[in-house]
PDB file of N, CA and C in Angstrom:
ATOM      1  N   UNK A   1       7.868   7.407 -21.624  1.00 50.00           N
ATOM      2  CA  UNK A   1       7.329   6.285 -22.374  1.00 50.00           C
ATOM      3  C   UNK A   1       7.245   5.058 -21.467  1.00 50.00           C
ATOM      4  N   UNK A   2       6.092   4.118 -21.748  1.00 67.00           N
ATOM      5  CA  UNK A   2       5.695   3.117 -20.710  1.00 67.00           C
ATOM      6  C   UNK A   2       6.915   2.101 -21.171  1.00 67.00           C
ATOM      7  N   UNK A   3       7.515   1.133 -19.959  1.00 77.00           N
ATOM      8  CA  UNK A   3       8.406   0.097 -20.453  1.00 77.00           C
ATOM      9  C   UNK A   3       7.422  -1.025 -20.852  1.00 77.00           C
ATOM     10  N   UNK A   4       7.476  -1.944 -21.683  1.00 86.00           N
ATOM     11  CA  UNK A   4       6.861  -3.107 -21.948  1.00 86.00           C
ATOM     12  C   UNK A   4       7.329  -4.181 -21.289  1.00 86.00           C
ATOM     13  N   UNK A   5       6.554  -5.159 -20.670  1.00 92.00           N
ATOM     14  CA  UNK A   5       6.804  -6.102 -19.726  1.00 92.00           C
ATOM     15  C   UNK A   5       5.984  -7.611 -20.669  1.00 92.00           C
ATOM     16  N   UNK A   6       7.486  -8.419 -20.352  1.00 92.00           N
ATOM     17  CA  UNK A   6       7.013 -10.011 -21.230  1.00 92.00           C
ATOM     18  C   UNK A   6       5.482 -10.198 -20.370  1.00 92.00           C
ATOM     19  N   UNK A   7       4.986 -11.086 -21.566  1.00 91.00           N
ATOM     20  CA  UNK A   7       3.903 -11.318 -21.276  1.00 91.00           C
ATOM     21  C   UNK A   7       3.308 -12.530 -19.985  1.00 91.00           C
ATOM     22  N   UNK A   8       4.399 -13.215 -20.006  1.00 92.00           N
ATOM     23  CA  UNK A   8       4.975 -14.778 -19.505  1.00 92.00           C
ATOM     24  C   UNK A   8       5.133 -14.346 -17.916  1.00 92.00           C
ATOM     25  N   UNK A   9       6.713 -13.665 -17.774  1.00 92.00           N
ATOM     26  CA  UNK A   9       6.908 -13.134 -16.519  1.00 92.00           C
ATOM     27  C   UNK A   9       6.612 -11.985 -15.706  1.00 92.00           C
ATOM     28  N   UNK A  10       6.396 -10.575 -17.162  1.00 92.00           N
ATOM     29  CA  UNK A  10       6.018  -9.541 -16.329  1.00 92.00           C
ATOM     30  C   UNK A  10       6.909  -9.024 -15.908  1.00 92.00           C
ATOM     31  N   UNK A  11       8.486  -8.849 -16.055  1.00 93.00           N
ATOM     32  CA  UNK A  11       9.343  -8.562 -16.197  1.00 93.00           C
ATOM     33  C   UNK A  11       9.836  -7.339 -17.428  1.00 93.00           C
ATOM     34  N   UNK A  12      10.871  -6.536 -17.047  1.00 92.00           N
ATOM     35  CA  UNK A  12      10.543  -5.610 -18.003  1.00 92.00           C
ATOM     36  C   UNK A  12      11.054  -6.472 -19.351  1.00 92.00           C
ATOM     37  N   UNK A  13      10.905  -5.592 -20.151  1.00 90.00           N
ATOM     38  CA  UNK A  13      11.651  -6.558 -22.239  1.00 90.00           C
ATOM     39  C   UNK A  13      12.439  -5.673 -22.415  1.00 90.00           C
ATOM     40  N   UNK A  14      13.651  -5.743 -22.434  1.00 88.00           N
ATOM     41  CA  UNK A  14      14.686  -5.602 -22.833  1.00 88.00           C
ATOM     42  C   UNK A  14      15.215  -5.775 -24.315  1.00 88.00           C
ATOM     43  N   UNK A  15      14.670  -7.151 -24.446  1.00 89.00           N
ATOM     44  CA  UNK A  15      14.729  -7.816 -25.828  1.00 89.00           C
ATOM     45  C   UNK A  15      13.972  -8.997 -26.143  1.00 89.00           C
ATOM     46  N   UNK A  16      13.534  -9.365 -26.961  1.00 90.00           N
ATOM     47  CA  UNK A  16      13.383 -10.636 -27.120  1.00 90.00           C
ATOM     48  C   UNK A  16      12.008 -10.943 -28.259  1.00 90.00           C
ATOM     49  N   UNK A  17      11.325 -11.484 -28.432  1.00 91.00           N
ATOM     50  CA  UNK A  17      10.059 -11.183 -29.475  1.00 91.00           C
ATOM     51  C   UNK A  17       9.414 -10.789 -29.016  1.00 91.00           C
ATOM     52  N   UNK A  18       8.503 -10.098 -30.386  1.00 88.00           N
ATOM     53  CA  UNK A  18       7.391  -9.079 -30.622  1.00 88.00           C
ATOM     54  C   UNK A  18       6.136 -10.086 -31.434  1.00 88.00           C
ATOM     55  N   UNK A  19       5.135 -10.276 -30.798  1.00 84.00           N
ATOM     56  CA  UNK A  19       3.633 -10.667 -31.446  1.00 84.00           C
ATOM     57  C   UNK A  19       2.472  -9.956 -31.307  1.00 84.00           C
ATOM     58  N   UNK A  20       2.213  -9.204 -32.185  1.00 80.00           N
ATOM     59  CA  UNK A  20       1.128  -8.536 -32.242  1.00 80.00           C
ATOM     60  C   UNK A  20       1.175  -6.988 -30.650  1.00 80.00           C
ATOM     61  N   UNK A  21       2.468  -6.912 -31.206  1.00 84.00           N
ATOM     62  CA  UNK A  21       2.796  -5.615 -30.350  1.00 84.00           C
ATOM     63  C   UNK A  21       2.779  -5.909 -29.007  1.00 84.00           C
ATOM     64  N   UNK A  22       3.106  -7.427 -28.620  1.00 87.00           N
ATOM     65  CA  UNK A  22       3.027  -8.438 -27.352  1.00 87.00           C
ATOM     66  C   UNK A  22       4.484  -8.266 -27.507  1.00 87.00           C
ATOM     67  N   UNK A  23       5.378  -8.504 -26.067  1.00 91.00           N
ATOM     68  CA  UNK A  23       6.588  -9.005 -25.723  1.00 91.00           C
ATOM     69  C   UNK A  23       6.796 -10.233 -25.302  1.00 91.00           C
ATOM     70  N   UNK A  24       7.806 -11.095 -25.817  1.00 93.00           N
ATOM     71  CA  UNK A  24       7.918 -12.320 -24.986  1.00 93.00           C
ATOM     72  C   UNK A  24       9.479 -12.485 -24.237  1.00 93.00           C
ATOM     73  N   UNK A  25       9.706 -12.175 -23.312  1.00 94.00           N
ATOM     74  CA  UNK A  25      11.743 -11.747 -23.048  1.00 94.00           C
ATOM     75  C   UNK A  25      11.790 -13.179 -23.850  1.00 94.00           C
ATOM     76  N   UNK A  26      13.584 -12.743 -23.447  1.00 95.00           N
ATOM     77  CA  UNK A  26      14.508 -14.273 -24.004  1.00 95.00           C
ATOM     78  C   UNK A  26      14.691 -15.136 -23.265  1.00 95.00           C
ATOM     79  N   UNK A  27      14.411 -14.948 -21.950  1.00 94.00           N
ATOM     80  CA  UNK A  27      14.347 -16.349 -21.272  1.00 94.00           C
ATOM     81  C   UNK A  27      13.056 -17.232 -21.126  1.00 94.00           C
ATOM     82  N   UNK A  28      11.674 -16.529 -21.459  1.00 93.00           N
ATOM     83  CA  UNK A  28      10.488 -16.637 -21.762  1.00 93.00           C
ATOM     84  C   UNK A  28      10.611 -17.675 -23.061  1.00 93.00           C
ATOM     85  N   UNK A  29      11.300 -17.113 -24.050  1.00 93.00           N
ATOM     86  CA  UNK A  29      10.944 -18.070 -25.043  1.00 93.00           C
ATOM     87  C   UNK A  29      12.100 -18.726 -25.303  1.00 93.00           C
ATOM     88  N   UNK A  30      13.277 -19.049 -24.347  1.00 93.00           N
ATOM     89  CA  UNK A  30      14.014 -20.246 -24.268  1.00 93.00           C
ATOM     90  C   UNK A  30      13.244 -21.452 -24.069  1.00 93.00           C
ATOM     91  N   UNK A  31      12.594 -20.706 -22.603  1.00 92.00           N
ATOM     92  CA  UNK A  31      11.981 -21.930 -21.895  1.00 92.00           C
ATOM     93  C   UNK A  31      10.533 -22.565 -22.689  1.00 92.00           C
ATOM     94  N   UNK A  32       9.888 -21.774 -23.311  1.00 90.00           N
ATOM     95  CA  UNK A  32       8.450 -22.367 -24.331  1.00 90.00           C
ATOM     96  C   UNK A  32       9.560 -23.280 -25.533  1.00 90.00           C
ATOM     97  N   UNK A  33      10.354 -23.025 -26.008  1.00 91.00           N
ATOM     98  CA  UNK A  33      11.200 -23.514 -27.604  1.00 91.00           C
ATOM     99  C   UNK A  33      11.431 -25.268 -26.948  1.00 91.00           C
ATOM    100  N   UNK A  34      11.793 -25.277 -25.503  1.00 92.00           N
ATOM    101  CA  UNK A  34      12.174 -26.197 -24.300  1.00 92.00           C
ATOM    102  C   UNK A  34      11.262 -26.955 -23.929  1.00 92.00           C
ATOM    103  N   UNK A  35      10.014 -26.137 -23.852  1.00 90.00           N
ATOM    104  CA  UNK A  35       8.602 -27.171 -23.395  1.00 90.00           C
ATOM    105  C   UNK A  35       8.325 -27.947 -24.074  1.00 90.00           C
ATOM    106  N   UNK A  36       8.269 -29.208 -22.822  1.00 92.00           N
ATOM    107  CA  UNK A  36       7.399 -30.566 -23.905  1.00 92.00           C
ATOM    108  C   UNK A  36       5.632 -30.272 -23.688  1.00 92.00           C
ATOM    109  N   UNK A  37       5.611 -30.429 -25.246  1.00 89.00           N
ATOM    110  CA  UNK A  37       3.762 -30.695 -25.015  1.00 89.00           C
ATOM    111  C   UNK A  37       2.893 -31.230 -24.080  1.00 89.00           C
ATOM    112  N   UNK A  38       1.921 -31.210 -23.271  1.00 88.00           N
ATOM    113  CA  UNK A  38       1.506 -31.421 -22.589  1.00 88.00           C
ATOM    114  C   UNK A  38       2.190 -31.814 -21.592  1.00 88.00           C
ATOM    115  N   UNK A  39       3.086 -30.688 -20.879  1.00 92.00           N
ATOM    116  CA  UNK A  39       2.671 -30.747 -19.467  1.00 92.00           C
ATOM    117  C   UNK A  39       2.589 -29.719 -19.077  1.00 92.00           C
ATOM    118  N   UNK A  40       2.891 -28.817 -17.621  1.00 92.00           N
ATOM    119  CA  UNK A  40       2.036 -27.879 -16.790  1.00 92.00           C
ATOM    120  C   UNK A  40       2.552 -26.707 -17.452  1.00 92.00           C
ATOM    121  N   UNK A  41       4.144 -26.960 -17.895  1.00 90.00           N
ATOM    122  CA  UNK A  41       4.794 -25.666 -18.198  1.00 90.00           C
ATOM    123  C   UNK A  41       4.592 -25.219 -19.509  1.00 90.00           C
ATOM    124  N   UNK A  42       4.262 -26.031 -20.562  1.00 90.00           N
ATOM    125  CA  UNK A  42       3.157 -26.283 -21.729  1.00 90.00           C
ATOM    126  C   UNK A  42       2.080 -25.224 -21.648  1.00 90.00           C
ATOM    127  N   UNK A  43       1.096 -25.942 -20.738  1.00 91.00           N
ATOM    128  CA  UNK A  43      -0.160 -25.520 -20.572  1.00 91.00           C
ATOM    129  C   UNK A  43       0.035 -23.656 -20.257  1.00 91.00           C
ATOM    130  N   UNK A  44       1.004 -24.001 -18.835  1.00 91.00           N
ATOM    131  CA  UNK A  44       1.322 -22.371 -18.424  1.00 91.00           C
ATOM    132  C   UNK A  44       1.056 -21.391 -19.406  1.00 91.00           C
ATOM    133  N   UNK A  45       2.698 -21.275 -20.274  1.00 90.00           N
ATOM    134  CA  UNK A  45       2.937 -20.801 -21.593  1.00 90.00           C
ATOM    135  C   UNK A  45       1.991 -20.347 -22.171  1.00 90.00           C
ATOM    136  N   UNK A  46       1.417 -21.865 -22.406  1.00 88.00           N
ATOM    137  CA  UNK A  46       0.108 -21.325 -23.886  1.00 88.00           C
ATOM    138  C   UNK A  46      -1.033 -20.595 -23.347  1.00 88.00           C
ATOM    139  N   UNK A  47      -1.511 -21.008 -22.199  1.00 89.00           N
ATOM    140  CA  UNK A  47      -2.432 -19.857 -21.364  1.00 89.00           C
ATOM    141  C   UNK A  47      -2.121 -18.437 -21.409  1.00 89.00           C
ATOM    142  N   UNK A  48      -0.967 -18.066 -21.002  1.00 87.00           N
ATOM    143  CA  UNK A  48      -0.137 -16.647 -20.813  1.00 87.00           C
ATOM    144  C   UNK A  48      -0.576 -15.998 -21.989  1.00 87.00           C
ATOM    145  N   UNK A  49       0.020 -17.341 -23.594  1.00 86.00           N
ATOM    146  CA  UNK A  49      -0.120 -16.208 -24.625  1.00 86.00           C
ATOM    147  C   UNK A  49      -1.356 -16.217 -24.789  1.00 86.00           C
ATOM    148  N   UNK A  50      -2.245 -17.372 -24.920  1.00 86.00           N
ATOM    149  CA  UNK A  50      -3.492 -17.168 -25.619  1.00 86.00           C
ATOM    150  C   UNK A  50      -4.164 -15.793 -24.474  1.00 86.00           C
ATOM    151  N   UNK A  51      -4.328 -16.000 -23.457  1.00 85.00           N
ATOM    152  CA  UNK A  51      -4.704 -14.781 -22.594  1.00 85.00           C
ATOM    153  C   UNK A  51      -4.906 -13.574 -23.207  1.00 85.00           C
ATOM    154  N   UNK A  52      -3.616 -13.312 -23.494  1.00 83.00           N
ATOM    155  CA  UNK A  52      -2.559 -11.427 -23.742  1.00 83.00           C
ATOM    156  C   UNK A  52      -3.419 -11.472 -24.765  1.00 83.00           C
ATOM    157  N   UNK A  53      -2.648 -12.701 -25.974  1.00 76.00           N
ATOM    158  CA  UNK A  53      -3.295 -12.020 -27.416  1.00 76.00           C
ATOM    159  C   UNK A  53      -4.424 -12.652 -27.728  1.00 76.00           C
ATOM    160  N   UNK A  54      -5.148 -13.119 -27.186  1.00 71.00           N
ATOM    161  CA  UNK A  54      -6.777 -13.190 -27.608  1.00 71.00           C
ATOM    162  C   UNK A  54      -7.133 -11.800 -27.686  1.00 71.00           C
ATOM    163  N   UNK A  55      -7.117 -10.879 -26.947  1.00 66.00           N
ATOM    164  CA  UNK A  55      -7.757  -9.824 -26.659  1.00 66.00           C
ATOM    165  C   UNK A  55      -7.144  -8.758 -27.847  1.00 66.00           C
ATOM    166  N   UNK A  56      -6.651  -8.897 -28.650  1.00 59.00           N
ATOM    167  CA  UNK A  56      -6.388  -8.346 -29.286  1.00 59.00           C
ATOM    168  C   UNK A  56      -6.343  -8.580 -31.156  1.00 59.00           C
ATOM    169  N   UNK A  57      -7.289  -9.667 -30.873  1.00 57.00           N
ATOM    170  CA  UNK A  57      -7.583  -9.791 -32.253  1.00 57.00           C
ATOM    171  C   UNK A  57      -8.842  -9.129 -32.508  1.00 57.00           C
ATOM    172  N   UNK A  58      -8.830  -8.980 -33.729  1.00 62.00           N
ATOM    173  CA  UNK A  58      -9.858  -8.036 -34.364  1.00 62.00           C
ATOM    174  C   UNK A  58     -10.952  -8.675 -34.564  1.00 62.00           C
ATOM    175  N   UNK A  59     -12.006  -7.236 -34.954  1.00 62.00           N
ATOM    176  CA  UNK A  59     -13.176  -8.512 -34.326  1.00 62.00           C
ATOM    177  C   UNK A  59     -13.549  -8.967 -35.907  1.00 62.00           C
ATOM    178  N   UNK A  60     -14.575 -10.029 -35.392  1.00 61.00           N
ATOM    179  CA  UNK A  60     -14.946 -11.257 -36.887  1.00 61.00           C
ATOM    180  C   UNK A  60     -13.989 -12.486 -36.305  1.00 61.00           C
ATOM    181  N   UNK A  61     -12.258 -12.754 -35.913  1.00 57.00           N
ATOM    182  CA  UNK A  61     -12.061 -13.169 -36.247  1.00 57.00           C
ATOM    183  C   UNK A  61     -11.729 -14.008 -34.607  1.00 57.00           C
ATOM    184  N   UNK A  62     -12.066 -15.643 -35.519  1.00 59.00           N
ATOM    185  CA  UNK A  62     -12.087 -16.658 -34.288  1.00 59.00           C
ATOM    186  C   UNK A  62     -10.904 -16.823 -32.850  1.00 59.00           C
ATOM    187  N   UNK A  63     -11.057 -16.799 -32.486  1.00 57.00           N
ATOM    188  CA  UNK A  63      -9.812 -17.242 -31.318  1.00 57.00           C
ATOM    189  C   UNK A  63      -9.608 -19.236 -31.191  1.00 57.00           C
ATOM    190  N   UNK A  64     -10.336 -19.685 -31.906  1.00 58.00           N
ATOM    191  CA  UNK A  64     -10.337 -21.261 -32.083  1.00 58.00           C
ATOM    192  C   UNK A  64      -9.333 -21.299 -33.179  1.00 58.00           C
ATOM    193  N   UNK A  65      -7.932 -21.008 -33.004  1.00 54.00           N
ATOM    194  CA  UNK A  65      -7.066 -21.563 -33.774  1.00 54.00           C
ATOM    195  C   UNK A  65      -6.660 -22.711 -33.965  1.00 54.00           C
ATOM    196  N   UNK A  66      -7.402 -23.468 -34.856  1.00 56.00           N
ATOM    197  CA  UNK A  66      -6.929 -25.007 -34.897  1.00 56.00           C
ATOM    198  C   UNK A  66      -5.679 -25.675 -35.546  1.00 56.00           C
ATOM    199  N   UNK A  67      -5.816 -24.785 -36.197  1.00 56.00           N
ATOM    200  CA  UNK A  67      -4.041 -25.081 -37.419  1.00 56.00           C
ATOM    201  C   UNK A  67      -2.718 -24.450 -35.836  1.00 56.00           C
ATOM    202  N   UNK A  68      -3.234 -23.989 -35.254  1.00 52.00           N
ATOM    203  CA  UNK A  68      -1.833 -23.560 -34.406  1.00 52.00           C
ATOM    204  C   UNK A  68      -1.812 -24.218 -33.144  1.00 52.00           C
ATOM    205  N   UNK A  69      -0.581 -24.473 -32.407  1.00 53.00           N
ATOM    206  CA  UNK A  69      -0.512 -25.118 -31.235  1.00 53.00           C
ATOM    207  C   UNK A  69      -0.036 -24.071 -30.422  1.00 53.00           C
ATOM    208  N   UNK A  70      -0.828 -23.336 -29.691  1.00 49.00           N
ATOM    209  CA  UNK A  70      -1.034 -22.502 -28.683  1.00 49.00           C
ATOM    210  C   UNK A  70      -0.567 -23.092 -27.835  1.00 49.00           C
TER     211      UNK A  70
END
């Protein structure tokens, strides 16, 4: 069976959250819970996820999530 690797570092997951059958480890989402809004490590983050799970939404439905802060 394939290991799953956070989405962030690419590191294997051990533990930590599950989004849309996405991994995020626990030091991954220490450090996003930690990020201040707008700056690089912000931006990083939200790139990483929007990246992974854009591609995996179904189709019809927008990737312009405005109600969410990606």
């Amino acid at each position: 069976m394939k290991k799953e690797k956070c989405i962030i570092c690419r590191k294997p997951l051990n533990d930590g959250i599950i989004i849309n059958g996405r991994g995020i480890c626990v030091n991954c989402e220490g450090r996003i819970i930690k990020a201040k809004a707008n700056t690089d490590f912000y931006e990083y983050y939200k790139n990483c996820i929007r990246k992974t799970l854009v591609q995996c939404l179904p189709r019809g439905v927008t990737k312009d999530c405005q109600n969410y802060h990606l």
